Coordinates of N, CA, C and O in Angstrom, one line a residue:
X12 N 86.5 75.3 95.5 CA 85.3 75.7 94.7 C 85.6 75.6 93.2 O 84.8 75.0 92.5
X13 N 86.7 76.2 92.7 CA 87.2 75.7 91.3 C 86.9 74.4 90.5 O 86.1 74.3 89.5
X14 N 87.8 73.4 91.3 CA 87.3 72.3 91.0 C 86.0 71.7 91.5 O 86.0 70.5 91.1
X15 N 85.1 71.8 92.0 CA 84.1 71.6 92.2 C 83.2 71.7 91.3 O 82.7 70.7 90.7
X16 N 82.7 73.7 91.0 CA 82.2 74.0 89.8 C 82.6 74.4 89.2 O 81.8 74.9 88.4
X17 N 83.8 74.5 88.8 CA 84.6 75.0 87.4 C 84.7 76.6 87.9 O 84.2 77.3 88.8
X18 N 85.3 76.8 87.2 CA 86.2 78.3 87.0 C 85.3 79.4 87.1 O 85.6 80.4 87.6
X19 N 83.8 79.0 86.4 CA 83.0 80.1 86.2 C 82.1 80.4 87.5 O 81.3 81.3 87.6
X20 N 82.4 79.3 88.8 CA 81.5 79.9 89.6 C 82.6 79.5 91.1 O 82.1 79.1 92.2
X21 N 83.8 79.7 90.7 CA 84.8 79.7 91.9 C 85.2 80.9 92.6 O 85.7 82.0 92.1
X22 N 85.0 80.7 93.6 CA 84.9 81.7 94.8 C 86.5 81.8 95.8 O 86.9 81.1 96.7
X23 N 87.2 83.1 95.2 CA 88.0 83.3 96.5 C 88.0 83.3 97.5 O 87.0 83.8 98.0
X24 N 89.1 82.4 98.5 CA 88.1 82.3 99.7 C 89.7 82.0 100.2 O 90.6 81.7 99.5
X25 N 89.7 82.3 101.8 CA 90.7 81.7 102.9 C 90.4 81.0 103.9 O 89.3 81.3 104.4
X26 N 90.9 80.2 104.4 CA 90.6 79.4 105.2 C 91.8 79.2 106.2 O 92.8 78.5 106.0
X27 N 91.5 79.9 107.4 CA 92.4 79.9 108.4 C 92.6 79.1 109.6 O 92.1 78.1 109.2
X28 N 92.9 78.9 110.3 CA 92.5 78.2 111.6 C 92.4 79.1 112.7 O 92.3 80.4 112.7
X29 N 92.3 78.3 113.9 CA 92.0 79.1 115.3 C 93.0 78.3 116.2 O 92.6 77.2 116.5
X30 N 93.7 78.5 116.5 CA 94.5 77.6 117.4 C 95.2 78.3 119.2 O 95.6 79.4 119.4
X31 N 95.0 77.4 119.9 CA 95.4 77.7 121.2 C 96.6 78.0 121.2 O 97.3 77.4 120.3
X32 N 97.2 78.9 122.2 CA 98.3 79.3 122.5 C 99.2 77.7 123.0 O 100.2 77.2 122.4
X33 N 98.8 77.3 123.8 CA 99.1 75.9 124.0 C 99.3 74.4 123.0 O 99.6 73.2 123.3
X34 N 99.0 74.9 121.7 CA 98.9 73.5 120.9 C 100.4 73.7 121.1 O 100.9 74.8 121.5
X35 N 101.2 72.3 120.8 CA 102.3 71.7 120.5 C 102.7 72.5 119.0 O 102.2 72.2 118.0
X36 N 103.8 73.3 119.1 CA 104.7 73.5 117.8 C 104.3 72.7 117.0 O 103.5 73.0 116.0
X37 N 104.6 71.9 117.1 CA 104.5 70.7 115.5 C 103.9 70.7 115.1 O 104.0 70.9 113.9
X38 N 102.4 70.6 115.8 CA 101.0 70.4 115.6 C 100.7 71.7 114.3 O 100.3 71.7 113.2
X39 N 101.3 72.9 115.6 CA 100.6 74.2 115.0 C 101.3 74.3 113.0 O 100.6 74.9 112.1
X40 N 102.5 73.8 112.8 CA 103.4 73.5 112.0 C 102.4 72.7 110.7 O 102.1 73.2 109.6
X41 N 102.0 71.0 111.4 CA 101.1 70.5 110.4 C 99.8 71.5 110.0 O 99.4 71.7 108.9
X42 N 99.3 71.9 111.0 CA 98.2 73.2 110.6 C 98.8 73.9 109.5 O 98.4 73.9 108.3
X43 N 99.5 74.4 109.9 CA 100.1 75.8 108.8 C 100.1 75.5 107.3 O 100.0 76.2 106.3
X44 N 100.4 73.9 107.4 CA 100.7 73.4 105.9 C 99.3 73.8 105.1 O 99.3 74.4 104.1
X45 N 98.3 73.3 105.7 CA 97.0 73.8 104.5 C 96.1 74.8 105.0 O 95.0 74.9 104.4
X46 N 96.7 75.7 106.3 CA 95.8 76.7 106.2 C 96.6 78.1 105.5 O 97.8 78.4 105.4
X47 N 95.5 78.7 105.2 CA 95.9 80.0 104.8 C 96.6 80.9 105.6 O 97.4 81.7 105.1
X48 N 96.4 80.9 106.8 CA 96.6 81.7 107.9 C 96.5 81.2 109.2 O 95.7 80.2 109.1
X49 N 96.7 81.2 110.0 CA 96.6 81.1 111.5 C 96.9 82.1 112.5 O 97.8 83.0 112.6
X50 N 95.6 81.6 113.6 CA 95.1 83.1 114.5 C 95.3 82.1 116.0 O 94.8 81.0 116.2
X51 N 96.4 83.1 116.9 CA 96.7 82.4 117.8 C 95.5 83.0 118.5 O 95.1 84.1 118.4
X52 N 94.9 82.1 119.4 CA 93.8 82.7 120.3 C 94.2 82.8 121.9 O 94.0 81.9 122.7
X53 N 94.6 84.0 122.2 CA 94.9 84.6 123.4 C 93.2 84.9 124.4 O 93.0 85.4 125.5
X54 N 92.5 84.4 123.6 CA 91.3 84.4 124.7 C 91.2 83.3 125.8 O 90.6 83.3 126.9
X55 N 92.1 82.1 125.0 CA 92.5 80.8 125.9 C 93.3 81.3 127.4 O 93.4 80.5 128.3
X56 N 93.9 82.3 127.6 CA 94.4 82.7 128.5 C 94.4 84.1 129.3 O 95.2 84.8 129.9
X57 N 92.7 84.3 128.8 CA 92.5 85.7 129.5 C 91.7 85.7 130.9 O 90.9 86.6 131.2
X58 N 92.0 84.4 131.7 CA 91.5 84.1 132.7 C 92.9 84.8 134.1 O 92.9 85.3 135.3
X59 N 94.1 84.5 132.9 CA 95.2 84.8 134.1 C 95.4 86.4 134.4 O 95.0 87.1 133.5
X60 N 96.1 86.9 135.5 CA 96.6 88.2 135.7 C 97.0 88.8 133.8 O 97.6 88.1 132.9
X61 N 96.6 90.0 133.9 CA 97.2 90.5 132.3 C 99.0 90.5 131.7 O 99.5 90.3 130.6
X62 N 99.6 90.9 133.1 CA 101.2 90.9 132.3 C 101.7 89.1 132.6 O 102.7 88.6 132.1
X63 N 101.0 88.8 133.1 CA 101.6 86.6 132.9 C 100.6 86.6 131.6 O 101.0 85.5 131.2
X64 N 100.0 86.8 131.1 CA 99.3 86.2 130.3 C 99.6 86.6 129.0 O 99.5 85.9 128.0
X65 N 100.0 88.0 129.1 CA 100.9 88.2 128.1 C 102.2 87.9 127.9 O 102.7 87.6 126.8
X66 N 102.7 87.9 129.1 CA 104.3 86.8 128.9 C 104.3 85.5 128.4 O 105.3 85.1 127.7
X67 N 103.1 84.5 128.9 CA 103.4 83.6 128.6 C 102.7 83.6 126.7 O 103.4 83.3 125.8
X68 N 101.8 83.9 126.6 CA 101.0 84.1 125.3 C 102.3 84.3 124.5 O 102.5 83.5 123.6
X69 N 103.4 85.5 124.6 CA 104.6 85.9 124.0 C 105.0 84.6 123.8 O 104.6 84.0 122.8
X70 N 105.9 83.7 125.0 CA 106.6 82.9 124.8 C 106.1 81.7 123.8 O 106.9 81.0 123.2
X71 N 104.7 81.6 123.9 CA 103.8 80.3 123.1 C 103.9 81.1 121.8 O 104.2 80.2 120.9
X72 N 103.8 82.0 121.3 CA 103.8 82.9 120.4 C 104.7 82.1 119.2 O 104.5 81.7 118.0
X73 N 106.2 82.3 120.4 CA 107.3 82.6 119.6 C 107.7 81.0 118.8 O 108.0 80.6 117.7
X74 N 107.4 80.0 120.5 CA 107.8 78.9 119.4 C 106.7 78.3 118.7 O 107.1 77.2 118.2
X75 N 105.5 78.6 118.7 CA 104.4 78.5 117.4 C 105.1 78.7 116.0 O 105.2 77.9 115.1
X76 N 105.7 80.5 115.9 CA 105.8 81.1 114.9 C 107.3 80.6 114.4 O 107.6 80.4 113.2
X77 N 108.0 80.4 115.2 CA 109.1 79.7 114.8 C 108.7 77.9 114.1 O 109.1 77.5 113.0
X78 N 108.1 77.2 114.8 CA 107.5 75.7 114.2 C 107.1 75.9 112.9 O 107.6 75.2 112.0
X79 N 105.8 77.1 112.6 CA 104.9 77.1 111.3 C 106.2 77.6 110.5 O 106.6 76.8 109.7
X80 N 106.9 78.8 110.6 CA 107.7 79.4 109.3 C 108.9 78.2 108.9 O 109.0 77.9 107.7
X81 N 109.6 77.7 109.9 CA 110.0 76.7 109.7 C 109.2 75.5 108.4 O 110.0 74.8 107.8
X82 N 108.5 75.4 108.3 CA 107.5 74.6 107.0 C 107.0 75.8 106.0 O 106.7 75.5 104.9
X83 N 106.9 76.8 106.5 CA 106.1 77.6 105.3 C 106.8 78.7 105.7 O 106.5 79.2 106.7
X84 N 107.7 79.1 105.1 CA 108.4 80.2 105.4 C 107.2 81.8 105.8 O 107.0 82.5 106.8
X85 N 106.7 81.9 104.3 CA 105.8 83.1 104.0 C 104.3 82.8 104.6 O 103.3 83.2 104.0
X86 N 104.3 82.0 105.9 CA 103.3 81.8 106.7 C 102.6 83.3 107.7 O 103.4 84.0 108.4
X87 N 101.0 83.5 107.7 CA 100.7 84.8 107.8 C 99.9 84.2 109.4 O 98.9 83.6 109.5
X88 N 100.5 84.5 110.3 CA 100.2 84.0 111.8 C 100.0 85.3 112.5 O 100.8 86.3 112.5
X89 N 98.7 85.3 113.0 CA 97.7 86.4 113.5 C 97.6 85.9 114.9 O 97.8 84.7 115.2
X90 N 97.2 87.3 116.0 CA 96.7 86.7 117.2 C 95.7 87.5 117.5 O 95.6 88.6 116.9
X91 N 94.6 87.3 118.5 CA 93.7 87.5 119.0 C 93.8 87.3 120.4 O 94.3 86.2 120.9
X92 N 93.2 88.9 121.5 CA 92.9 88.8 122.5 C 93.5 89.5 123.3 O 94.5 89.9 122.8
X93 N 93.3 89.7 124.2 CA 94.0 90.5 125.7 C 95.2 90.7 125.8 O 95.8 91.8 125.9
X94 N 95.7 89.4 125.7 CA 97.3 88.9 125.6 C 98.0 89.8 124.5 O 98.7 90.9 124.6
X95 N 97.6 89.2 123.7 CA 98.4 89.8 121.9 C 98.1 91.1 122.3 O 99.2 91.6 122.6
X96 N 97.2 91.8 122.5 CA 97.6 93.6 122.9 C 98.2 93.3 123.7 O 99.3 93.1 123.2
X97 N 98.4 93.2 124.7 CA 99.5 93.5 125.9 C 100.9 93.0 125.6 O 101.9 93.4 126.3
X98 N 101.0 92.0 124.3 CA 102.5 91.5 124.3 C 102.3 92.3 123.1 O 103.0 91.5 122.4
X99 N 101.9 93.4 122.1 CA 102.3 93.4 120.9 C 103.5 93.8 120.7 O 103.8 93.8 119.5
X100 N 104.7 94.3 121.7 CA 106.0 94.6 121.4 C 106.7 93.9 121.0 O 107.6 94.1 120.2
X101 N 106.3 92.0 121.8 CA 107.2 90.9 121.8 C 106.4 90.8 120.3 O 107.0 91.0 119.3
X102 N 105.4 90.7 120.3 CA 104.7 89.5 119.1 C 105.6 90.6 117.3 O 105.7 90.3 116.1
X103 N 105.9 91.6 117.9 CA 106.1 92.5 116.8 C 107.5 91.7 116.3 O 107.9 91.1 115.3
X104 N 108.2 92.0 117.6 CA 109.6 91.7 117.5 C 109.6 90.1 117.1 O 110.6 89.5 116.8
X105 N 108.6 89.7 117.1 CA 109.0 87.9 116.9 C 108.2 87.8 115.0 O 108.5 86.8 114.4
X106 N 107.5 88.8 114.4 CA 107.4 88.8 113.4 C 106.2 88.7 113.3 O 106.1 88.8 112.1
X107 N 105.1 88.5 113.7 CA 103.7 87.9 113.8 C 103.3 89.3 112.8 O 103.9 90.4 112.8
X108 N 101.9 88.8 112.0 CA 101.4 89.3 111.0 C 100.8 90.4 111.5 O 101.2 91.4 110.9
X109 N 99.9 90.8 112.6 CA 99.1 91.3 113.4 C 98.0 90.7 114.5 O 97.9 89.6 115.0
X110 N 97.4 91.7 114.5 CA 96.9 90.9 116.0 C 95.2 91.7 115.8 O 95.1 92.7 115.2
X111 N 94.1 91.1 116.2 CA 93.1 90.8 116.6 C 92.8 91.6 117.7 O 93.6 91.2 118.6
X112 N 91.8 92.9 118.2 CA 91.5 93.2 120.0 C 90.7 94.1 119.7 O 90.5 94.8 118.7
X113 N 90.0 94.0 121.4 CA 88.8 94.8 121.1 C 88.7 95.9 120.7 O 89.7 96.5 120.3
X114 N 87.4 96.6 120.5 CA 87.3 98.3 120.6 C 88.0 98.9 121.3 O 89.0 99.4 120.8
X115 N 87.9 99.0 122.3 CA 88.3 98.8 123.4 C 90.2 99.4 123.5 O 90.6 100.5 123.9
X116 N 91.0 98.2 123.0 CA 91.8 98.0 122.5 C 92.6 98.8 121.6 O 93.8 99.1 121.6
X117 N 91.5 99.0 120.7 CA 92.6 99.2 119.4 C 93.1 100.4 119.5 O 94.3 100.5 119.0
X118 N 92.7 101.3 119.9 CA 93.7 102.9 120.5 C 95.0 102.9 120.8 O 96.0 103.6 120.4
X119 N 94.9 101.7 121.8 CA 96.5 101.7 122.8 C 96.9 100.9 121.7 O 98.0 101.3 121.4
X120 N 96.3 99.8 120.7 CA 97.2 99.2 120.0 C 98.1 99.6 119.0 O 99.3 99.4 118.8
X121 N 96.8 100.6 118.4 CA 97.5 101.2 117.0 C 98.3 102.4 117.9 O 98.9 103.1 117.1
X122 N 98.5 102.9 119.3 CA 99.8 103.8 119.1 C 101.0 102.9 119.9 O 102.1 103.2 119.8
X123 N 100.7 101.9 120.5 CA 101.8 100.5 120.3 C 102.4 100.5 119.1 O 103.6 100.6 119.0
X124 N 101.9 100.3 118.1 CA 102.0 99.7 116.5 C 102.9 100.5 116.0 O 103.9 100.0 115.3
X125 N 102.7 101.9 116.2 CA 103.1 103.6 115.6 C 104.2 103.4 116.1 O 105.2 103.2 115.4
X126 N 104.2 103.4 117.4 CA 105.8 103.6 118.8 C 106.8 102.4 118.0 O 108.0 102.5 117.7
X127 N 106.1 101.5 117.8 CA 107.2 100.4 117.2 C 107.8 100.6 116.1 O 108.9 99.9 116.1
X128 N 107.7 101.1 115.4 CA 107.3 101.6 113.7 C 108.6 102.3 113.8 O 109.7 102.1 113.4
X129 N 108.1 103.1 114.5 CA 109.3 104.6 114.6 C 110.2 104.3 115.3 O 111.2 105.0 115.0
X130 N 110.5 103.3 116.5 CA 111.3 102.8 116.7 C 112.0 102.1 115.8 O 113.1 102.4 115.7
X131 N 111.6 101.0 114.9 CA 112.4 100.6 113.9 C 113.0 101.5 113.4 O 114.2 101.6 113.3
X132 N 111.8 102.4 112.7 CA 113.0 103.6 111.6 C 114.0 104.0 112.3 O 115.1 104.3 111.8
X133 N 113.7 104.0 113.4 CA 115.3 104.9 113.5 C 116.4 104.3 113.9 O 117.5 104.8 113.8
X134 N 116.1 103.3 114.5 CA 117.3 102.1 114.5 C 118.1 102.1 113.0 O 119.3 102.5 112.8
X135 N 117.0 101.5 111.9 CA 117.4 101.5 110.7 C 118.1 103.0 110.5 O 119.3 103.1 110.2
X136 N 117.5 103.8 110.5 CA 118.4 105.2 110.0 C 119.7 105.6 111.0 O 120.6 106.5 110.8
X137 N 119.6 104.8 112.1 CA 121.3 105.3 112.8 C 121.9 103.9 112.5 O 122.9 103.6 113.2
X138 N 121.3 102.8 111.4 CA 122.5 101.8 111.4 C 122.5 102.1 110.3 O 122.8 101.1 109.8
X139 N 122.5 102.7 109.6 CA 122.7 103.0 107.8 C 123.6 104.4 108.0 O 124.6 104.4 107.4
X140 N 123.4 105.4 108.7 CA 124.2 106.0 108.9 C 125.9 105.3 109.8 O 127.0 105.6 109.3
X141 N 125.9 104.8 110.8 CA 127.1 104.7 110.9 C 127.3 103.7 109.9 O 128.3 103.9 109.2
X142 N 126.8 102.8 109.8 CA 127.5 102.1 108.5 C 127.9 102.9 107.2 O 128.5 102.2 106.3
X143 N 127.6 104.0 107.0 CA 128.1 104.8 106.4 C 129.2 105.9 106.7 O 129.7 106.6 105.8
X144 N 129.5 105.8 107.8 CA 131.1 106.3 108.4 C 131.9 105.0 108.3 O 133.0 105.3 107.8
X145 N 131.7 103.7 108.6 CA 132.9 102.9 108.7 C 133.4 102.7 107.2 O 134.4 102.1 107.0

C-alpha cells in the first residue's frame, strides 16, 4: 500500500496464509518467505478419530515448523482446529505461536496453555536451582 499510494494513505496490514497440514515442508518454507504468518489448518483432518488426528496434525506440525524457521528463523506459525486443541501440549513443546479453536474449545485450551506454563516454570525454577548447588 505504501508504494502504491505513498506514505500518506498506507495501510498496516498482514498477510498470512492458510496451509494444510499435509503441504510438503519445503513448500510450507517457500510460503513462509513472504507471508507474515502461517496458520496450519487442522480442519483438513477433522474427519479422523480425535487423538490420530491430533497425533498426526502434531507430527505434520513439527516438520512444517522446523522447514519454515529453518528460512525465517522469527517465523510466527499458528494452527487452527480440533487437532491443534487436542495436540496443544505437542504443538507447545514444538514452539508454535498459538492456536486457533472453537468457543467451544477455548476453556480446555486456555487451562491446557496455564498447565503448560507452570509446568515450564517450574522445570525452569528446579533447573536454576540445582544449577545453583553444583
Amino acid at each position: 500500500a505504501d508504494q502504491t499510494l505513498g506514505h500518506a494513505y498506507a495501510a498496516a496490514c498482514r498477510i498470512g496464509a492458510l496451509i494444510a497440514p499435509d503441504v510438503e515442508p519445503a513448500a510450507a518454507a517457500e510460503i513462509a518467505r513472504i507471508a507474515d504468518f502461517l496458520v496450519l489448518d487442522g480442519a483438513a483432518g477433522e474427519h479422523a478419530p480425535e487423538e490420530t488426528a491430533a497425533e498426526e496434525f502434531a507430527l505434520a506440525a513439527g516438520k512444517i515448523f522446523a522447514a519454515v524457521t529453518n528460512v525465517k528463523p522469527a517465523a510466527v506459525v499458528l494452527a487452527a482446529g480440533t487437532p491443534a486443541a487436542s495436540a496443544l501440549a505437542d504443538l507447545y513443546q514444538i514452539g508454535l505461536s498459538g492456536i486457533f479453536c472453537s468457543a467451544g474449545q477455548r476453556t480446555e485450551a486456555l487451562l491446557r496453555a496455564a498447565c503448560l506454563i507452570w509446568i515450564a516454570r517450574q522445570r525452569e525454577t528446579l533447573d536454576t536451582a540445582a544449577g545453583g548447588r553444583q
